[in-house]
Amino acid sequence: MAELLLPLPARDREHQAACLVMVDLVGSTRLAHQLPLETYAALMAEFVQVLILSFEARGGQVLQHQGDAVLALWPSVRTGFGVTAALEAHERAVRLGLAGALGVQLQVRAGVALGPVITGLVGGQLSAYGLPVNYARRLCDAATPGETLVCAQVARQLAPGGLLARSLPPLRGFGPDCHAYTVTLPPAAVTDGMKTG
């Protein structure tokens, strides 16, 4: 029996320089063990909804969310807004209403990467393909709770200061030559201090 596949795009797609932001909730498996399933599902729904709304408010396009992680895209010229959204995610997680009512403190980690991607609809949902998607995920995985890691390309777009070079474990698929930086600026200072030209 033949497999049913979605139709392939009829035309070539253009590359788009984009900033990809991945934010992931730390310790969600522990929470899933601690909380009743209905409560856990409600907490994850509120967490994801808050991130989606805050990313969209900063001009991002949410590509996907998987349980406790959200991936979003900004055009490269709006990289500062993507970094700001990643930084704001930390505070938004801490202030989440249901988490406070449950006495649970949430923490996130974030990864931000920049580069060429191809975007398109797959199954009715916007998707992006390219190394920055994977790189943002790897940086997010390497970040410590409460940390936002950015790649070297993102760091070059940010104003000097407010970045600390960070050593990385080998990132699967990217080799030992990856450079990352921890953003230490407050969210408002990122877009105010973006380099222009």
PDB file of C-alpha atoms in Angstrom:
ATOM      1  CA  MET A   1       0.000   0.000   0.000  1.00  0.00           C
ATOM      2  CA  ALA A   2       1.420   3.393  -0.980  1.00  0.00           C
ATOM      3  CA  GLU A   3       2.271   5.873   1.767  1.00  0.00           C
ATOM      4  CA  LEU A   4       0.327   9.123   1.680  1.00  0.00           C
ATOM      5  CA  LEU A   5       2.679  12.103   1.716  1.00  0.00           C
ATOM      6  CA  LEU A   6       2.133  15.823   1.795  1.00  0.00           C
ATOM      7  CA  PRO A   7       2.837  17.406  -1.593  1.00  0.00           C
ATOM      8  CA  LEU A   8       6.336  18.816  -2.064  1.00  0.00           C
ATOM      9  CA  PRO A   9       6.667  22.548  -2.766  1.00  0.00           C
ATOM     10  CA  ALA A  10       6.193  23.304  -6.461  1.00  0.00           C
ATOM     11  CA  ARG A  11       8.781  26.070  -6.584  1.00  0.00           C
ATOM     12  CA  ASP A  12      12.240  26.684  -5.206  1.00  0.00           C
ATOM     13  CA  ARG A  13      12.208  28.565  -1.940  1.00  0.00           C
ATOM     14  CA  GLU A  14      14.541  31.444  -1.217  1.00  0.00           C
ATOM     15  CA  HIS A  15      16.939  31.481   1.689  1.00  0.00           C
ATOM     16  CA  GLN A  16      16.050  33.903   4.449  1.00  0.00           C
ATOM     17  CA  ALA A  17      18.521  35.202   7.038  1.00  0.00           C
ATOM     18  CA  ALA A  18      16.793  34.591  10.344  1.00  0.00           C
ATOM     19  CA  CYS A  19      17.233  34.582  14.096  1.00  0.00           C
ATOM     20  CA  LEU A  20      15.983  31.401  15.762  1.00  0.00           C
ATOM     21  CA  VAL A  21      15.125  31.335  19.472  1.00  0.00           C
ATOM     22  CA  MET A  22      14.567  28.142  21.437  1.00  0.00           C
ATOM     23  CA  VAL A  23      13.278  28.377  25.022  1.00  0.00           C
ATOM     24  CA  ASP A  24      12.966  25.250  27.124  1.00  0.00           C
ATOM     25  CA  LEU A  25      11.505  24.718  30.587  1.00  0.00           C
ATOM     26  CA  VAL A  26      13.986  23.181  33.039  1.00  0.00           C
ATOM     27  CA  GLY A  27      12.785  20.255  35.149  1.00  0.00           C
ATOM     28  CA  SER A  28       9.490  19.573  33.408  1.00  0.00           C
ATOM     29  CA  THR A  29       9.882  15.808  33.788  1.00  0.00           C
ATOM     30  CA  ARG A  30      10.247  16.261  37.554  1.00  0.00           C
ATOM     31  CA  LEU A  31       7.065  18.378  37.548  1.00  0.00           C
ATOM     32  CA  ALA A  32       5.243  15.713  35.532  1.00  0.00           C
ATOM     33  CA  HIS A  33       6.081  13.205  38.280  1.00  0.00           C
ATOM     34  CA  GLN A  34       5.061  15.575  41.100  1.00  0.00           C
ATOM     35  CA  LEU A  35       1.802  17.024  39.804  1.00  0.00           C
ATOM     36  CA  PRO A  36      -1.503  15.383  38.874  1.00  0.00           C
ATOM     37  CA  LEU A  37      -1.700  14.995  35.112  1.00  0.00           C
ATOM     38  CA  GLU A  38      -4.512  17.544  34.701  1.00  0.00           C
ATOM     39  CA  THR A  39      -2.580  20.126  36.744  1.00  0.00           C
ATOM     40  CA  TYR A  40       0.641  19.457  34.852  1.00  0.00           C
ATOM     41  CA  ALA A  41      -1.156  19.807  31.493  1.00  0.00           C
ATOM     42  CA  ALA A  42      -2.744  23.105  32.592  1.00  0.00           C
ATOM     43  CA  LEU A  43       0.642  24.434  33.757  1.00  0.00           C
ATOM     44  CA  MET A  44       2.331  23.492  30.458  1.00  0.00           C
ATOM     45  CA  ALA A  45      -0.530  25.041  28.469  1.00  0.00           C
ATOM     46  CA  GLU A  46      -0.238  28.327  30.388  1.00  0.00           C
ATOM     47  CA  PHE A  47       3.567  28.333  30.042  1.00  0.00           C
ATOM     48  CA  VAL A  48       3.479  27.730  26.277  1.00  0.00           C
ATOM     49  CA  GLN A  49       0.654  30.226  25.723  1.00  0.00           C
ATOM     50  CA  VAL A  50       2.530  32.969  27.603  1.00  0.00           C
ATOM     51  CA  LEU A  51       5.695  32.333  25.560  1.00  0.00           C
ATOM     52  CA  ILE A  52       3.809  32.299  22.262  1.00  0.00           C
ATOM     53  CA  LEU A  53       2.050  35.572  23.047  1.00  0.00           C
ATOM     54  CA  SER A  54       5.242  37.271  24.258  1.00  0.00           C
ATOM     55  CA  PHE A  55       7.231  36.106  21.211  1.00  0.00           C
ATOM     56  CA  GLU A  56       4.525  37.322  18.851  1.00  0.00           C
ATOM     57  CA  ALA A  57       4.349  40.650  20.720  1.00  0.00           C
ATOM     58  CA  ARG A  58       8.072  41.082  19.937  1.00  0.00           C
ATOM     59  CA  GLY A  59       7.488  40.350  16.240  1.00  0.00           C
ATOM     60  CA  GLY A  60       8.441  36.672  16.241  1.00  0.00           C
ATOM     61  CA  GLN A  61       6.744  33.830  14.418  1.00  0.00           C
ATOM     62  CA  VAL A  62       6.293  30.719  16.520  1.00  0.00           C
ATOM     63  CA  LEU A  63       7.303  27.681  14.493  1.00  0.00           C
ATOM     64  CA  GLN A  64       6.484  24.943  16.939  1.00  0.00           C
ATOM     65  CA  HIS A  65       6.131  23.964  20.533  1.00  0.00           C
ATOM     66  CA  GLN A  66       6.742  20.550  21.976  1.00  0.00           C
ATOM     67  CA  GLY A  67       5.470  20.125  25.495  1.00  0.00           C
ATOM     68  CA  ASP A  68       7.828  22.403  27.393  1.00  0.00           C
ATOM     69  CA  ALA A  69       9.825  24.039  24.558  1.00  0.00           C
ATOM     70  CA  VAL A  70       9.004  26.796  22.077  1.00  0.00           C
ATOM     71  CA  LEU A  71      10.882  27.636  18.855  1.00  0.00           C
ATOM     72  CA  ALA A  72      10.372  31.003  17.161  1.00  0.00           C
ATOM     73  CA  LEU A  73      11.838  32.949  14.234  1.00  0.00           C
ATOM     74  CA  TRP A  74      12.629  36.625  13.628  1.00  0.00           C
ATOM     75  CA  PRO A  75      14.066  38.166  10.438  1.00  0.00           C
ATOM     76  CA  SER A  76      17.802  38.770  10.960  1.00  0.00           C
ATOM     77  CA  VAL A  77      17.276  42.558  11.010  1.00  0.00           C
ATOM     78  CA  ARG A  78      15.158  42.032  14.146  1.00  0.00           C
ATOM     79  CA  THR A  79      17.652  39.810  15.972  1.00  0.00           C
ATOM     80  CA  GLY A  80      17.650  42.154  18.969  1.00  0.00           C
ATOM     81  CA  PHE A  81      13.928  41.568  19.420  1.00  0.00           C
ATOM     82  CA  GLY A  82      14.505  37.806  19.392  1.00  0.00           C
ATOM     83  CA  VAL A  83      17.222  38.092  22.039  1.00  0.00           C
ATOM     84  CA  THR A  84      14.983  40.388  24.099  1.00  0.00           C
ATOM     85  CA  ALA A  85      12.126  37.858  23.892  1.00  0.00           C
ATOM     86  CA  ALA A  86      14.483  35.078  25.010  1.00  0.00           C
ATOM     87  CA  LEU A  87      15.625  37.147  27.997  1.00  0.00           C
ATOM     88  CA  GLU A  88      12.055  38.104  28.916  1.00  0.00           C
ATOM     89  CA  ALA A  89      11.068  34.418  28.898  1.00  0.00           C
ATOM     90  CA  HIS A  90      13.034  33.920  32.124  1.00  0.00           C
ATOM     91  CA  GLU A  91      11.011  36.531  34.008  1.00  0.00           C
ATOM     92  CA  ARG A  92       7.730  35.425  32.446  1.00  0.00           C
ATOM     93  CA  ALA A  93       8.320  31.842  33.617  1.00  0.00           C
ATOM     94  CA  VAL A  94       9.030  33.018  37.167  1.00  0.00           C
ATOM     95  CA  ARG A  95       5.826  35.117  37.243  1.00  0.00           C
ATOM     96  CA  LEU A  96       3.493  32.496  35.748  1.00  0.00           C
ATOM     97  CA  GLY A  97       0.211  32.667  37.658  1.00  0.00           C
ATOM     98  CA  LEU A  98      -0.599  28.974  37.941  1.00  0.00           C
ATOM     99  CA  ALA A  99       2.972  28.131  38.972  1.00  0.00           C
ATOM    100  CA  GLY A 100       2.723  30.682  41.772  1.00  0.00           C
ATOM    101  CA  ALA A 101      -0.607  29.262  42.921  1.00  0.00           C
ATOM    102  CA  LEU A 102       0.954  25.779  43.009  1.00  0.00           C
ATOM    103  CA  GLY A 103       4.055  26.996  44.843  1.00  0.00           C
ATOM    104  CA  VAL A 104       6.244  25.897  41.935  1.00  0.00           C
ATOM    105  CA  GLN A 105       9.162  28.014  40.719  1.00  0.00           C
ATOM    106  CA  LEU A 106       9.798  27.674  36.990  1.00  0.00           C
ATOM    107  CA  GLN A 107      13.129  28.255  35.253  1.00  0.00           C
ATOM    108  CA  VAL A 108      13.970  28.268  31.565  1.00  0.00           C
ATOM    109  CA  ARG A 109      17.082  28.204  29.444  1.00  0.00           C
ATOM    110  CA  ALA A 110      17.384  29.695  25.974  1.00  0.00           C
ATOM    111  CA  GLY A 111      19.498  29.423  22.836  1.00  0.00           C
ATOM    112  CA  VAL A 112      19.665  31.968  20.004  1.00  0.00           C
ATOM    113  CA  ALA A 113      21.257  31.355  16.582  1.00  0.00           C
ATOM    114  CA  LEU A 114      21.416  33.306  13.336  1.00  0.00           C
ATOM    115  CA  GLY A 115      21.804  32.221   9.717  1.00  0.00           C
ATOM    116  CA  PRO A 116      20.081  31.166   6.501  1.00  0.00           C
ATOM    117  CA  VAL A 117      16.905  29.115   6.641  1.00  0.00           C
ATOM    118  CA  ILE A 118      14.135  28.118   4.278  1.00  0.00           C
ATOM    119  CA  THR A 119      10.603  28.463   5.589  1.00  0.00           C
ATOM    120  CA  GLY A 120       7.307  27.033   4.421  1.00  0.00           C
ATOM    121  CA  LEU A 121       4.088  25.443   5.547  1.00  0.00           C
ATOM    122  CA  VAL A 122       4.130  21.775   6.490  1.00  0.00           C
ATOM    123  CA  GLY A 123       0.816  20.300   7.563  1.00  0.00           C
ATOM    124  CA  GLY A 124      -0.585  23.831   7.814  1.00  0.00           C
ATOM    125  CA  GLN A 125       2.119  24.982  10.252  1.00  0.00           C
ATOM    126  CA  LEU A 126       5.042  27.302   9.477  1.00  0.00           C
ATOM    127  CA  SER A 127       8.338  25.410   9.601  1.00  0.00           C
ATOM    128  CA  ALA A 128      11.972  26.413   9.113  1.00  0.00           C
ATOM    129  CA  TYR A 129      14.866  24.302   7.877  1.00  0.00           C
ATOM    130  CA  GLY A 130      18.547  25.071   8.201  1.00  0.00           C
ATOM    131  CA  LEU A 131      21.465  24.874  10.605  1.00  0.00           C
ATOM    132  CA  PRO A 132      20.302  27.795  12.827  1.00  0.00           C
ATOM    133  CA  VAL A 133      17.269  25.730  13.862  1.00  0.00           C
ATOM    134  CA  ASN A 134      19.533  22.934  15.102  1.00  0.00           C
ATOM    135  CA  TYR A 135      22.104  25.363  16.525  1.00  0.00           C
ATOM    136  CA  ALA A 136      19.484  27.201  18.618  1.00  0.00           C
ATOM    137  CA  ARG A 137      18.394  23.823  20.040  1.00  0.00           C
ATOM    138  CA  ARG A 138      21.982  22.792  20.860  1.00  0.00           C
ATOM    139  CA  LEU A 139      22.698  26.163  22.526  1.00  0.00           C
ATOM    140  CA  CYS A 140      19.495  25.860  24.538  1.00  0.00           C
ATOM    141  CA  ASP A 141      20.509  22.365  25.665  1.00  0.00           C
ATOM    142  CA  ALA A 142      23.974  23.665  26.675  1.00  0.00           C
ATOM    143  CA  ALA A 143      22.593  26.641  28.632  1.00  0.00           C
ATOM    144  CA  THR A 144      22.302  26.419  32.386  1.00  0.00           C
ATOM    145  CA  PRO A 145      18.960  27.170  34.093  1.00  0.00           C
ATOM    146  CA  GLY A 146      18.328  30.916  33.851  1.00  0.00           C
ATOM    147  CA  GLU A 147      20.868  31.421  31.038  1.00  0.00           C
ATOM    148  CA  THR A 148      20.472  32.703  27.479  1.00  0.00           C
ATOM    149  CA  LEU A 149      23.258  31.588  25.131  1.00  0.00           C
ATOM    150  CA  VAL A 150      23.780  33.256  21.751  1.00  0.00           C
ATOM    151  CA  CYS A 151      26.021  32.202  18.868  1.00  0.00           C
ATOM    152  CA  ALA A 152      28.915  34.336  17.616  1.00  0.00           C
ATOM    153  CA  GLN A 153      26.851  35.758  14.724  1.00  0.00           C
ATOM    154  CA  VAL A 154      24.195  37.012  17.136  1.00  0.00           C
ATOM    155  CA  ALA A 155      26.872  38.407  19.465  1.00  0.00           C
ATOM    156  CA  ARG A 156      28.313  40.476  16.595  1.00  0.00           C
ATOM    157  CA  GLN A 157      24.928  42.169  16.128  1.00  0.00           C
ATOM    158  CA  LEU A 158      24.640  43.173  19.772  1.00  0.00           C
ATOM    159  CA  ALA A 159      26.286  46.244  21.253  1.00  0.00           C
ATOM    160  CA  PRO A 160      29.648  45.645  22.974  1.00  0.00           C
ATOM    161  CA  GLY A 161      29.429  44.710  26.627  1.00  0.00           C
ATOM    162  CA  GLY A 162      26.743  42.618  28.213  1.00  0.00           C
ATOM    163  CA  LEU A 163      28.143  39.388  26.780  1.00  0.00           C
ATOM    164  CA  LEU A 164      30.385  36.833  28.447  1.00  0.00           C
ATOM    165  CA  ALA A 165      32.275  34.291  26.352  1.00  0.00           C
ATOM    166  CA  ARG A 166      31.168  30.826  27.396  1.00  0.00           C
ATOM    167  CA  SER A 167      32.959  27.542  26.838  1.00  0.00           C
ATOM    168  CA  LEU A 168      30.751  24.814  25.418  1.00  0.00           C
ATOM    169  CA  PRO A 169      30.784  21.049  25.494  1.00  0.00           C
ATOM    170  CA  PRO A 170      31.011  19.588  21.985  1.00  0.00           C
ATOM    171  CA  LEU A 171      27.694  20.340  20.287  1.00  0.00           C
ATOM    172  CA  ARG A 172      26.453  17.298  18.407  1.00  0.00           C
ATOM    173  CA  GLY A 173      26.786  17.926  14.689  1.00  0.00           C
ATOM    174  CA  PHE A 174      28.681  21.222  15.055  1.00  0.00           C
ATOM    175  CA  GLY A 175      32.199  20.238  16.128  1.00  0.00           C
ATOM    176  CA  PRO A 176      34.534  21.902  18.620  1.00  0.00           C
ATOM    177  CA  ASP A 177      34.795  25.335  16.988  1.00  0.00           C
ATOM    178  CA  CYS A 178      31.475  26.771  18.161  1.00  0.00           C
ATOM    179  CA  HIS A 179      31.593  29.967  20.194  1.00  0.00           C
ATOM    180  CA  ALA A 180      28.792  31.050  22.496  1.00  0.00           C
ATOM    181  CA  TYR A 181      28.120  34.000  24.736  1.00  0.00           C
ATOM    182  CA  THR A 182      25.945  34.436  27.802  1.00  0.00           C
ATOM    183  CA  VAL A 183      23.800  37.567  27.560  1.00  0.00           C
ATOM    184  CA  THR A 184      24.067  39.580  30.778  1.00  0.00           C
ATOM    185  CA  LEU A 185      22.167  42.675  29.634  1.00  0.00           C
ATOM    186  CA  PRO A 186      18.637  43.355  30.870  1.00  0.00           C
ATOM    187  CA  PRO A 187      16.051  42.761  28.110  1.00  0.00           C
ATOM    188  CA  ALA A 188      15.365  46.465  27.437  1.00  0.00           C
ATOM    189  CA  ALA A 189      19.071  47.175  26.921  1.00  0.00           C
ATOM    190  CA  VAL A 190      19.374  44.672  24.061  1.00  0.00           C
ATOM    191  CA  THR A 191      17.130  46.370  21.503  1.00  0.00           C
ATOM    192  CA  ASP A 192      18.187  49.844  22.695  1.00  0.00           C
ATOM    193  CA  GLY A 193      21.843  48.958  22.154  1.00  0.00           C
ATOM    194  CA  MET A 194      21.611  47.126  18.816  1.00  0.00           C
ATOM    195  CA  LYS A 195      24.306  47.949  16.291  1.00  0.00           C
ATOM    196  CA  THR A 196      23.034  49.620  13.156  1.00  0.00           C
ATOM    197  CA  GLY A 197      24.964  49.439   9.905  1.00  0.00           C
TER     198      GLY A 197
END
